[in-house]
JSON list of C-alpha atoms in Angstrom, two decimals:
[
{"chain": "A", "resi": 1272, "resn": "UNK", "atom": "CA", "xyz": [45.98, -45.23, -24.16]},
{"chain": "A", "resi": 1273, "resn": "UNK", "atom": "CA", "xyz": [45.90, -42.07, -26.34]},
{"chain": "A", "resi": 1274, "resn": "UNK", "atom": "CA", "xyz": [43.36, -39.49, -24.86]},
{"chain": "A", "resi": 1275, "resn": "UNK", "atom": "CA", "xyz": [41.83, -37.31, -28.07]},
{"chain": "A", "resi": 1276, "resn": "UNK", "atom": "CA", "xyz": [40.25, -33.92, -27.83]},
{"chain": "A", "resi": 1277, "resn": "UNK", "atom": "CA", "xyz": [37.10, -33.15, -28.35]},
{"chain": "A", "resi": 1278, "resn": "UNK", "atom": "CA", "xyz": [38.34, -30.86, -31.82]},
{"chain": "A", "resi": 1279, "resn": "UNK", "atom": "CA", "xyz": [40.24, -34.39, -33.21]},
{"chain": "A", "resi": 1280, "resn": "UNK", "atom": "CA", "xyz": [37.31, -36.12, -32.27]},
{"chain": "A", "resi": 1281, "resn": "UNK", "atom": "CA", "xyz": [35.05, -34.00, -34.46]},
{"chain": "A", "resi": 1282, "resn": "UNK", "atom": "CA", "xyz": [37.71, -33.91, -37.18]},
{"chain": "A", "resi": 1283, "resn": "UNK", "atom": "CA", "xyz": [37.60, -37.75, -37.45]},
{"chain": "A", "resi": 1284, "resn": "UNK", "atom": "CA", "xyz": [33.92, -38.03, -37.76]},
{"chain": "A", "resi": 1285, "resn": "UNK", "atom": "CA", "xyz": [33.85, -35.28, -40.76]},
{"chain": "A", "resi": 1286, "resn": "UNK", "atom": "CA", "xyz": [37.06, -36.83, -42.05]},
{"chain": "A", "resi": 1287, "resn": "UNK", "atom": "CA", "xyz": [36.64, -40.23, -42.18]},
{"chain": "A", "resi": 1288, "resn": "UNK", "atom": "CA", "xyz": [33.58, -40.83, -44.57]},
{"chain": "A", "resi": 1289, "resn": "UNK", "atom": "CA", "xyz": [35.25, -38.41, -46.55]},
{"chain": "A", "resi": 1290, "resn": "UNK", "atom": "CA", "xyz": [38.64, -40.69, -46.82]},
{"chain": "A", "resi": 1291, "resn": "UNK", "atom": "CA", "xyz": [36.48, -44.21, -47.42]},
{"chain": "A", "resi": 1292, "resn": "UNK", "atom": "CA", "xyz": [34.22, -42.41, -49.72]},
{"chain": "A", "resi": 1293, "resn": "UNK", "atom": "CA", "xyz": [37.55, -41.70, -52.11]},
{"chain": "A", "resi": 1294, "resn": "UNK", "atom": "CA", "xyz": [39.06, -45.22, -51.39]},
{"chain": "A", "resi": 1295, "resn": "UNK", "atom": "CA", "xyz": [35.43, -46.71, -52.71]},
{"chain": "A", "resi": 1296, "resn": "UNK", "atom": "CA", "xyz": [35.23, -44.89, -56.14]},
{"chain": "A", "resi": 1297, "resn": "UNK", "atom": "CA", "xyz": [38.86, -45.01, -56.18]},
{"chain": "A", "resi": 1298, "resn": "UNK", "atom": "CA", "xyz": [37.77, -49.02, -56.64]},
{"chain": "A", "resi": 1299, "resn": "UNK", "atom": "CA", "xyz": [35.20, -48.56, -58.34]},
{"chain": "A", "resi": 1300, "resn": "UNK", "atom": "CA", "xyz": [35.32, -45.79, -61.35]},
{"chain": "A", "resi": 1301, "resn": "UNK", "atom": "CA", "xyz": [37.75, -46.03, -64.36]},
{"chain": "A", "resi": 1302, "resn": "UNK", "atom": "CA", "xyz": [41.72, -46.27, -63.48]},
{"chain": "A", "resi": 1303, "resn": "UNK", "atom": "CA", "xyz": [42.35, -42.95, -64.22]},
{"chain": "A", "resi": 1304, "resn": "UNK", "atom": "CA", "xyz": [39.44, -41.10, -62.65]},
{"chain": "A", "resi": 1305, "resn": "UNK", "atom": "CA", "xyz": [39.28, -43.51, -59.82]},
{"chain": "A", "resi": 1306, "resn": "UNK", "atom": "CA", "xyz": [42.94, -42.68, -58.45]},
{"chain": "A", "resi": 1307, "resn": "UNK", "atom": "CA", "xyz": [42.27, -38.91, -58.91]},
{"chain": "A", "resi": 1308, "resn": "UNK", "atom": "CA", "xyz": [38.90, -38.70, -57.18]},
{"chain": "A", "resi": 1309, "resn": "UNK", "atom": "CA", "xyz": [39.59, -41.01, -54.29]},
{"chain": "A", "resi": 1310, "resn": "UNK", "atom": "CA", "xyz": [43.50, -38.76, -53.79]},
{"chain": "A", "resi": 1311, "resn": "UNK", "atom": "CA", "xyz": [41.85, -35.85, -54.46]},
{"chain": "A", "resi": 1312, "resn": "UNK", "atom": "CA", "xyz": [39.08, -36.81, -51.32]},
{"chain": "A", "resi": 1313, "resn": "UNK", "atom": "CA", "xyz": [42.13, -38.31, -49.12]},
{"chain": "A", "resi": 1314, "resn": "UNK", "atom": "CA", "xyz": [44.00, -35.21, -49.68]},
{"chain": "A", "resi": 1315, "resn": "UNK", "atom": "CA", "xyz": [40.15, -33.24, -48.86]},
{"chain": "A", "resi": 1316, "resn": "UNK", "atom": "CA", "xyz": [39.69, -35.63, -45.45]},
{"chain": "A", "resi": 1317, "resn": "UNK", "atom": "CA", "xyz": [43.12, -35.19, -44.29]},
{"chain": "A", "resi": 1318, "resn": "UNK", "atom": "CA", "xyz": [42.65, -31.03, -44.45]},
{"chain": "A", "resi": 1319, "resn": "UNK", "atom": "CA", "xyz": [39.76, -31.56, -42.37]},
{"chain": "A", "resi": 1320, "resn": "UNK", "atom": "CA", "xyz": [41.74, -33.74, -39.71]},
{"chain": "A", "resi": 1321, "resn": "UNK", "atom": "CA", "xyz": [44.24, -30.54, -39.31]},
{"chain": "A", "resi": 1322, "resn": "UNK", "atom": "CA", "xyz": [41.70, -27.93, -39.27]},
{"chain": "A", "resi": 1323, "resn": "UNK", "atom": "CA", "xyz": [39.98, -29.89, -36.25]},
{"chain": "A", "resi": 1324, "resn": "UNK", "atom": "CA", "xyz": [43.16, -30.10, -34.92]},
{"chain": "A", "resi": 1325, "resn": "UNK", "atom": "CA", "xyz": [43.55, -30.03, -30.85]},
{"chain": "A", "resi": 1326, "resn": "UNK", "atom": "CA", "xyz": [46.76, -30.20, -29.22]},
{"chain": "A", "resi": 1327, "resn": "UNK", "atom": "CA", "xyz": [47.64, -30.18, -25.62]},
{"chain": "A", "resi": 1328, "resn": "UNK", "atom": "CA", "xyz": [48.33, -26.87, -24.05]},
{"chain": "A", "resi": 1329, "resn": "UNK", "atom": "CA", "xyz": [50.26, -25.74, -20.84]},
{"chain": "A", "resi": 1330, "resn": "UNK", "atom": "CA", "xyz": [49.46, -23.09, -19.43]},
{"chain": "A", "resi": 1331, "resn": "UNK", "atom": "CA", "xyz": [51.70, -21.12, -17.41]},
{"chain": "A", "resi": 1332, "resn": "UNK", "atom": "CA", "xyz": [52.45, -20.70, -13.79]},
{"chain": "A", "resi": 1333, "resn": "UNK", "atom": "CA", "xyz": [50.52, -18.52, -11.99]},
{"chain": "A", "resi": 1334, "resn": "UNK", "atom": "CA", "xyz": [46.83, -18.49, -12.09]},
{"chain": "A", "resi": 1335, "resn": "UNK", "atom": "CA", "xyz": [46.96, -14.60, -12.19]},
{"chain": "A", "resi": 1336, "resn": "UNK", "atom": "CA", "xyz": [48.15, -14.93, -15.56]},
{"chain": "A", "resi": 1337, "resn": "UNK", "atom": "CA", "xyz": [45.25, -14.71, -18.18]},
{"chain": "A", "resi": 1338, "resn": "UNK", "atom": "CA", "xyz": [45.67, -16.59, -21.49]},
{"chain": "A", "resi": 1339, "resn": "UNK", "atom": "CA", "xyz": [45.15, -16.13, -24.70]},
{"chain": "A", "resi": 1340, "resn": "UNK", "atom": "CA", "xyz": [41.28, -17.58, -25.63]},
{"chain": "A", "resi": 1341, "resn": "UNK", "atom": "CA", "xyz": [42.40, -18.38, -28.97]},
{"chain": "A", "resi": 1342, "resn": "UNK", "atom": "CA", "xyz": [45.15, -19.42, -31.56]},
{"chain": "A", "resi": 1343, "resn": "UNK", "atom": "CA", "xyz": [46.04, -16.35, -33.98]},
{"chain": "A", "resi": 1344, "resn": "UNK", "atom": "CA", "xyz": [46.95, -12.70, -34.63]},
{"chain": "A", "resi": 1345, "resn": "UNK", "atom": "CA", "xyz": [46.30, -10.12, -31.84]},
{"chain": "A", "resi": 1346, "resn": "UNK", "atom": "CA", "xyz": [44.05, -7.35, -33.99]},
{"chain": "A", "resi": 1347, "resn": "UNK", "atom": "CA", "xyz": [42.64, -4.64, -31.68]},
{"chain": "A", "resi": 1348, "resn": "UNK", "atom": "CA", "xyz": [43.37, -3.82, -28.01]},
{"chain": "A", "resi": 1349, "resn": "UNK", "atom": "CA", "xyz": [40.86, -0.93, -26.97]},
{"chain": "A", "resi": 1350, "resn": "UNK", "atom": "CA", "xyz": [38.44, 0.10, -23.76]},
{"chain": "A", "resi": 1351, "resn": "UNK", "atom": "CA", "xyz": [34.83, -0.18, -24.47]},
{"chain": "A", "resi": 1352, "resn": "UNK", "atom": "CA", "xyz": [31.57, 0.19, -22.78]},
{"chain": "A", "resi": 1353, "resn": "UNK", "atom": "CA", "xyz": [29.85, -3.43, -21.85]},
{"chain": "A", "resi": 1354, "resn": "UNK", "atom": "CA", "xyz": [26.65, -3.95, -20.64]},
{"chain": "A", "resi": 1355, "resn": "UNK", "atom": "CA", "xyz": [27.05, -7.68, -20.02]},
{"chain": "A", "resi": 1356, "resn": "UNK", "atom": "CA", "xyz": [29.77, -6.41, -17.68]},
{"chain": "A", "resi": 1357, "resn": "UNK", "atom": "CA", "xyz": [27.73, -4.19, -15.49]},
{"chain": "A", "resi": 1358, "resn": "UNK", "atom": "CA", "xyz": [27.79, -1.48, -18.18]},
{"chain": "A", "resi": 1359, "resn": "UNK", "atom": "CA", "xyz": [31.17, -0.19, -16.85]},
{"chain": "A", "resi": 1360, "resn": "UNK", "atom": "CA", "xyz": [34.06, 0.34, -19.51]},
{"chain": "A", "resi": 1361, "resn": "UNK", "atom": "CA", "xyz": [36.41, -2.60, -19.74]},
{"chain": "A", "resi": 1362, "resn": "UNK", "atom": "CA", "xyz": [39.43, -3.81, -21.50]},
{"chain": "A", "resi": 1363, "resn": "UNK", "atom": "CA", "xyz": [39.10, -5.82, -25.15]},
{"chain": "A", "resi": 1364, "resn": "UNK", "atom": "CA", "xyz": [41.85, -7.76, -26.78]},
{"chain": "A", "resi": 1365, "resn": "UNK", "atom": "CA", "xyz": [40.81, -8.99, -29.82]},
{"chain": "A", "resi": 1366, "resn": "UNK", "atom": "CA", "xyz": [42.20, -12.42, -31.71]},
{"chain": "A", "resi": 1367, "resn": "UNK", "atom": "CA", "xyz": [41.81, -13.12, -35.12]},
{"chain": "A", "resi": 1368, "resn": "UNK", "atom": "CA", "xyz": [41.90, -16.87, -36.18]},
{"chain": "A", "resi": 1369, "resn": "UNK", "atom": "CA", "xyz": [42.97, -17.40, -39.72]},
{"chain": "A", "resi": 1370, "resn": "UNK", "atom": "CA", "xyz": [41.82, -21.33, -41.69]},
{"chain": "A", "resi": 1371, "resn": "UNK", "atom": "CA", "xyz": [45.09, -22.39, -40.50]},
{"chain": "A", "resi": 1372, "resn": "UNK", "atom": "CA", "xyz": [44.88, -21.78, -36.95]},
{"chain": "A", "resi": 1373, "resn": "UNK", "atom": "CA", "xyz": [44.07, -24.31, -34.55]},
{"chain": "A", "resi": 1374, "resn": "UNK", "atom": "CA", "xyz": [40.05, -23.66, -33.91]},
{"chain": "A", "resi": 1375, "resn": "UNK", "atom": "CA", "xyz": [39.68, -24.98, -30.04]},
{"chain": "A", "resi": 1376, "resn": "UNK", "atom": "CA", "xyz": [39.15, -21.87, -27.80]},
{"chain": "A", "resi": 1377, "resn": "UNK", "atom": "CA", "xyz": [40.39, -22.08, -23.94]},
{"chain": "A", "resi": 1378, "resn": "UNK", "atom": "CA", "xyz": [39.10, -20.50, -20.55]},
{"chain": "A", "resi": 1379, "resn": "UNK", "atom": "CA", "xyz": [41.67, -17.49, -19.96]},
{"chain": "A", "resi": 1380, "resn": "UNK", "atom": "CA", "xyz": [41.25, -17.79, -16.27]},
{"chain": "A", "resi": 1381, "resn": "UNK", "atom": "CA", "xyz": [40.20, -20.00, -13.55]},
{"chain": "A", "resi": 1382, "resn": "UNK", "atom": "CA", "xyz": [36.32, -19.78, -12.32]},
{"chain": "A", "resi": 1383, "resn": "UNK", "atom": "CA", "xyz": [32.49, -20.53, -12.72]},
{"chain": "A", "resi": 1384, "resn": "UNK", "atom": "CA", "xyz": [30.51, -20.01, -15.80]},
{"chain": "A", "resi": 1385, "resn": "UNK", "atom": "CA", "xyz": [28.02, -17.91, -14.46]},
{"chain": "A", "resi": 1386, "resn": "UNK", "atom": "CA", "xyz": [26.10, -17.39, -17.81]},
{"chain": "A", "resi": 1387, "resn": "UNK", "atom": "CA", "xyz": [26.62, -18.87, -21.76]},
{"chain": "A", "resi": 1388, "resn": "UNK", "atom": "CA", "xyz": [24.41, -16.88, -24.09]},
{"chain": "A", "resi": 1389, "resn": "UNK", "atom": "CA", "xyz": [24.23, -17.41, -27.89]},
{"chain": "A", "resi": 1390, "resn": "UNK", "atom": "CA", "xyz": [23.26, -14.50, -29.77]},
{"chain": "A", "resi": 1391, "resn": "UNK", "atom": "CA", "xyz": [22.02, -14.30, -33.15]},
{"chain": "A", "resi": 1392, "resn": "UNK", "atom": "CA", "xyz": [23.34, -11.98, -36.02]},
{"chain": "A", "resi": 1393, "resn": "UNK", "atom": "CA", "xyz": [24.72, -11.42, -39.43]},
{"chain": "A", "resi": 1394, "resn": "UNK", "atom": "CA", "xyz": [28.25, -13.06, -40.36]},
{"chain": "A", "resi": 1395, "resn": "UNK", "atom": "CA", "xyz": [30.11, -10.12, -41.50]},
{"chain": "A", "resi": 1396, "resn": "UNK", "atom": "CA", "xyz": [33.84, -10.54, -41.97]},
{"chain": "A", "resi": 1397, "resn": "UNK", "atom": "CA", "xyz": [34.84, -11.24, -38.46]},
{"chain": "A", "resi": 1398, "resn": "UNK", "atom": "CA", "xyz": [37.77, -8.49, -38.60]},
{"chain": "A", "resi": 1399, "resn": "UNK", "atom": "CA", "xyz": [35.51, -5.82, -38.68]},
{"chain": "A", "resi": 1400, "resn": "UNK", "atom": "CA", "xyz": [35.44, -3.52, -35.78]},
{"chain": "A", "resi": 1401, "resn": "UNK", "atom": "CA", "xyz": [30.89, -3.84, -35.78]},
{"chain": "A", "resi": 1402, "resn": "UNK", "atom": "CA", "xyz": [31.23, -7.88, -36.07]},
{"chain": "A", "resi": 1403, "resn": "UNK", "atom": "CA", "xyz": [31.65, -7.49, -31.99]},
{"chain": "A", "resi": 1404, "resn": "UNK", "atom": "CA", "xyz": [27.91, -6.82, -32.06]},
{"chain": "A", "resi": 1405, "resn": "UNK", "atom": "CA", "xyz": [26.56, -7.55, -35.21]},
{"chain": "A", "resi": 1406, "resn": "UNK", "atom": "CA", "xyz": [27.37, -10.99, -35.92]},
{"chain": "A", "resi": 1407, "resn": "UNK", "atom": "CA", "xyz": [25.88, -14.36, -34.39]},
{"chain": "A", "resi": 1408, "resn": "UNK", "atom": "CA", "xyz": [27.94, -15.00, -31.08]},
{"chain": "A", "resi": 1409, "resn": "UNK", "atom": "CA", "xyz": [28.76, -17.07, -28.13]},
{"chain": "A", "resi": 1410, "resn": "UNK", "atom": "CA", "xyz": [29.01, -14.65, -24.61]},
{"chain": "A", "resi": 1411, "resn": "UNK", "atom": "CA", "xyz": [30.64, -16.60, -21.63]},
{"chain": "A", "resi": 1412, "resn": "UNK", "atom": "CA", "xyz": [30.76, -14.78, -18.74]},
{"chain": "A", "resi": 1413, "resn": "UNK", "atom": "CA", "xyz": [32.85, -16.06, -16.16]},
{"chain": "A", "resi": 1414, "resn": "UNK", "atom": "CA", "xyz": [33.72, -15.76, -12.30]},
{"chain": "A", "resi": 1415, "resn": "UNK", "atom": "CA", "xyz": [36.82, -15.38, -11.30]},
{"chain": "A", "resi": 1416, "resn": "UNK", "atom": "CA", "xyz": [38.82, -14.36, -8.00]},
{"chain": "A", "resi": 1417, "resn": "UNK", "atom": "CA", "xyz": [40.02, -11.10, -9.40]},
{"chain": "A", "resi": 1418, "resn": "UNK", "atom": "CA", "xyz": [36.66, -10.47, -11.05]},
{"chain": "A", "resi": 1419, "resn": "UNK", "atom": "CA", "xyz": [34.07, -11.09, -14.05]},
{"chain": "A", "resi": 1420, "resn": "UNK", "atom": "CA", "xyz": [35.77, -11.50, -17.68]},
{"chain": "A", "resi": 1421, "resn": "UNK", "atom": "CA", "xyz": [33.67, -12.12, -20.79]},
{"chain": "A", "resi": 1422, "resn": "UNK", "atom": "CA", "xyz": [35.07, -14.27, -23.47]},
{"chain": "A", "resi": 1423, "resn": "UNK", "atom": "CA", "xyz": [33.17, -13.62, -27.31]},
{"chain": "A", "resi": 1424, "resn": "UNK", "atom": "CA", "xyz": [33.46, -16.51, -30.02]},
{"chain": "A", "resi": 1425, "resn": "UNK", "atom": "CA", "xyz": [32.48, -14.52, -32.77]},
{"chain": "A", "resi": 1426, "resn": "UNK", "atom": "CA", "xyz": [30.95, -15.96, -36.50]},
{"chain": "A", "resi": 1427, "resn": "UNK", "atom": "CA", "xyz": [32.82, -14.47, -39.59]},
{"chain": "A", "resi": 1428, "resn": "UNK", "atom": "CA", "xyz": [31.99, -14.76, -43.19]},
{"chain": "A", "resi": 1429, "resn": "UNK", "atom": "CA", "xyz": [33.01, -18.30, -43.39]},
{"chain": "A", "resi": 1430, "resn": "UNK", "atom": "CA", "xyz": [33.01, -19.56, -39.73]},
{"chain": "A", "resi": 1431, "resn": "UNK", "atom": "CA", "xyz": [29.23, -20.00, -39.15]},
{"chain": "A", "resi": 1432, "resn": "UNK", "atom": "CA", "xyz": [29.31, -22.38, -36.51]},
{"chain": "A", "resi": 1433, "resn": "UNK", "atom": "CA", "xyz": [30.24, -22.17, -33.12]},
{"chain": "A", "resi": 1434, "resn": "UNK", "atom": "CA", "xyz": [30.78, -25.37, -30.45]},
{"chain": "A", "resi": 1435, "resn": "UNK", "atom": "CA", "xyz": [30.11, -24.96, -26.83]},
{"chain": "A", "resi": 1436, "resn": "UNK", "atom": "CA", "xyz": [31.64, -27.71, -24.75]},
{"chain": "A", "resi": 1437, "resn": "UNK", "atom": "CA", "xyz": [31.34, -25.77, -21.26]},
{"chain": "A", "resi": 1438, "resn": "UNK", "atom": "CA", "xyz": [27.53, -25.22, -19.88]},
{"chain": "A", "resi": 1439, "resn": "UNK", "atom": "CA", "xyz": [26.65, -22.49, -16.98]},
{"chain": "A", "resi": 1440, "resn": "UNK", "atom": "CA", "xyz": [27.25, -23.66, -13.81]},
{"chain": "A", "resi": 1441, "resn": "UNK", "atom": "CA", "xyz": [30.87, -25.18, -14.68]},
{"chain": "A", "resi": 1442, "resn": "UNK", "atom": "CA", "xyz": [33.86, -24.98, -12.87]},
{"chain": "A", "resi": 1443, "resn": "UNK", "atom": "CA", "xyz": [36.39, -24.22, -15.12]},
{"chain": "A", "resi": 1444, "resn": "UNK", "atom": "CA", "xyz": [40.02, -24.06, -15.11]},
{"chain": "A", "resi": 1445, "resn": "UNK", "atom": "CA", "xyz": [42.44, -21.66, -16.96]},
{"chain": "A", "resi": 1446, "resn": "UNK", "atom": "CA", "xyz": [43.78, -23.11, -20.28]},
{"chain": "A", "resi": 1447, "resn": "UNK", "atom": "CA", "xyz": [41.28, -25.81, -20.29]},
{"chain": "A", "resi": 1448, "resn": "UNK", "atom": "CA", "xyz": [38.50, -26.68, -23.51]},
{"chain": "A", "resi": 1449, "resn": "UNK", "atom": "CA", "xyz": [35.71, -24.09, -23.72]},
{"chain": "A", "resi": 1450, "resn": "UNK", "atom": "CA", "xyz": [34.49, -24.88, -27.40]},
{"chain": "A", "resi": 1451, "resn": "UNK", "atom": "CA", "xyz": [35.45, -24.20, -31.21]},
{"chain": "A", "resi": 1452, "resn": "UNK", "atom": "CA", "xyz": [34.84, -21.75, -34.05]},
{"chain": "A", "resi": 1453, "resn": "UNK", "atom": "CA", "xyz": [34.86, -23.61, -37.20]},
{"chain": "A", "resi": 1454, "resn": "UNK", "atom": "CA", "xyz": [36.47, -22.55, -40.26]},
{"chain": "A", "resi": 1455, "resn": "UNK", "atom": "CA", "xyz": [38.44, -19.27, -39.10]},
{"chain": "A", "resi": 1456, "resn": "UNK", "atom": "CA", "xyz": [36.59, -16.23, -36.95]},
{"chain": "A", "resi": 1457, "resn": "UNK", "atom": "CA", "xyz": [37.30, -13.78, -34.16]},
{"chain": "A", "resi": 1458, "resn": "UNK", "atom": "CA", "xyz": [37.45, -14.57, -30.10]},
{"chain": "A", "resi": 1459, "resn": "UNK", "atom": "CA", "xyz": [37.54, -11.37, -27.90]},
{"chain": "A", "resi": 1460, "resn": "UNK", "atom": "CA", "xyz": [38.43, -11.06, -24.33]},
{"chain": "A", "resi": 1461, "resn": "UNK", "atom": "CA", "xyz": [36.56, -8.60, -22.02]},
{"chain": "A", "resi": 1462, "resn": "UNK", "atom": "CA", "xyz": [38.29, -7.78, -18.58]},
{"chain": "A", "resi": 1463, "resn": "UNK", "atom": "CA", "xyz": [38.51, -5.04, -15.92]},
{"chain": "A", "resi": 1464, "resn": "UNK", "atom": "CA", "xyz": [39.79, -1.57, -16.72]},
{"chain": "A", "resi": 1465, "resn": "UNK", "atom": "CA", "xyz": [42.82, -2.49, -14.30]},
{"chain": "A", "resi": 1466, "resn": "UNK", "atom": "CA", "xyz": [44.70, -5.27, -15.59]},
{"chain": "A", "resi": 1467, "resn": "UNK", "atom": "CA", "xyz": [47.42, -4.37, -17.71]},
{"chain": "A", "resi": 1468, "resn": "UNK", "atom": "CA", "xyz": [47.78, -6.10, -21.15]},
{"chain": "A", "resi": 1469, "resn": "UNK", "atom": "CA", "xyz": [50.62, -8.59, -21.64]},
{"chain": "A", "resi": 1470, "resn": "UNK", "atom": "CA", "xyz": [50.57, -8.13, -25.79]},
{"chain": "A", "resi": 1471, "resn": "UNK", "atom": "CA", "xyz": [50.87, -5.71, -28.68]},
{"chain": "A", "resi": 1472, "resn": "UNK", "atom": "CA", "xyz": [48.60, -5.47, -32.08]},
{"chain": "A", "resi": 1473, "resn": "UNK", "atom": "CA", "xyz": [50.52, -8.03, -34.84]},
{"chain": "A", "resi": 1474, "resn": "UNK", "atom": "CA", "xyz": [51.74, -10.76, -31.84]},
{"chain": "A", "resi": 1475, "resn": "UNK", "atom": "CA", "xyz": [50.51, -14.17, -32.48]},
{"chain": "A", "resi": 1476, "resn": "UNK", "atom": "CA", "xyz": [49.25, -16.01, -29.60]},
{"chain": "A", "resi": 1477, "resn": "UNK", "atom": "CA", "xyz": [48.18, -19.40, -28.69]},
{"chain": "A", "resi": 1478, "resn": "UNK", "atom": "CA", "xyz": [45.58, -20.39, -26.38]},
{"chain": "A", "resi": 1479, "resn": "UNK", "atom": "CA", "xyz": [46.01, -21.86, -23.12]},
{"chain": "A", "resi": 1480, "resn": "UNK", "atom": "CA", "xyz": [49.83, -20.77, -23.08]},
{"chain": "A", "resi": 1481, "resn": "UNK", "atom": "CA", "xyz": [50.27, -16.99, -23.91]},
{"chain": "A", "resi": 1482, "resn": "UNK", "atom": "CA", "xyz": [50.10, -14.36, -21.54]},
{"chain": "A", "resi": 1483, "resn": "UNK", "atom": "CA", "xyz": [47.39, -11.24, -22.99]},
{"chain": "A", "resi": 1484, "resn": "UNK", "atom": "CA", "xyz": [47.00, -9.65, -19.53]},
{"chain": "A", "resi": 1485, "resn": "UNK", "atom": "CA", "xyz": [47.61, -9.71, -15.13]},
{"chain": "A", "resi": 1486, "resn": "UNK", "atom": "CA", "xyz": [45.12, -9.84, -12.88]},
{"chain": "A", "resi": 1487, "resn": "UNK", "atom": "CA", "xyz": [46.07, -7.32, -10.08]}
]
């Protein structure tokens, strides 16, 4: 029995009226404009099926190893002052998740959701430096062995929606389904000062499986 995600799941509900939609007025409207509404639909459902993509993900060994939140392009790595962290400064690696990037974000580590907050804001272009606290976002913190880490799903221009699948109280475990940004945004990892950072600005990563920092 094929076990589905909960991001192909999504994609076939969107993407499925779309593709019956074209195959009825490709039966029903003149030859010509019948064929090239109902491909030009098929070819509009099937986008939507790969941008709700969710594929399996491995993460790997050690539990110590944190991983990557999201699919995409490492953009900032900085220390910052964090409030929802005890107000102490912390570490930030920041991902940046292109259309074509697989959407479904992942737990970097092992632990409890011990709060899920969504904030309102504006949806400024999610690779700006003041989207981190200006746009409408999803805080998770969450519990770990080593310590508290925040994970951000951050809105963008055209990503206006964010999924939560996780709820506070969960256990979680590293590499496993938190929720999804839809249609490209930023996710940003918050963790203690001590951890040293497993990437570089410009690497592409892939949630669940690449290695962005060590607990120690």
């Amino acid at each position: 029995m094929i076990k589905l995600g909960p991001g192909w799941i999504d994609g076939f509900i969107i993407g499925a009226p779309i593709a019956i939609l074209g195959g009825v007025l490709a039966v029903f409207l003149p030859h010509i404009w019948g064929w090239s509404v109902g491909m030009t639909l098929l070819i509009l459902s099937i986008a939507v099926l790969l941008f709700f993509r969710d594929p399996e993900r491995n993460p790997p060994g050690g539990e110590e190893n944190m991983v990557a939140a999201a699919d995409g392009i490492i953009t900032n790595i900085e220390e910052v002052h964090l409030a929802e962290l005890g107000k102490t400064k912390v570490k930030r690696v920041s991902i940046f998740l292109s259309v074509f990037d697989v959407h479904v974000n992942r737990y970097p580590l092992s632990g409890r959701i011990v709060s899920q907050k969504r904030v309102g804001g504006l949806f400024l272009d999610a690779r700006k430096t003041e989207s981190a606290t200006r746009n409408a976002r999803m805080d998770w913190i969450i519990e770990t062995i080593w310590g508290r880490i925040l994970v951000r799903q951050i809105t963008g221009l055209i990503a206006r929606r964010i999924v939560a699948w996780g709820r506070e109280g969960d256990i979680v475990a590293r590499g496993e389904r938190l929720g999804m940004i839809r249609f490209g945004s930023r996710t940003d990892v918050f963790f203690p000062l001590s951890w040293p950072v497993q990437v570089k600005i410009g690497d592409r990563v892939r949630a669940g499986e690449t290695v962005i920092a060590r607990c120690v």
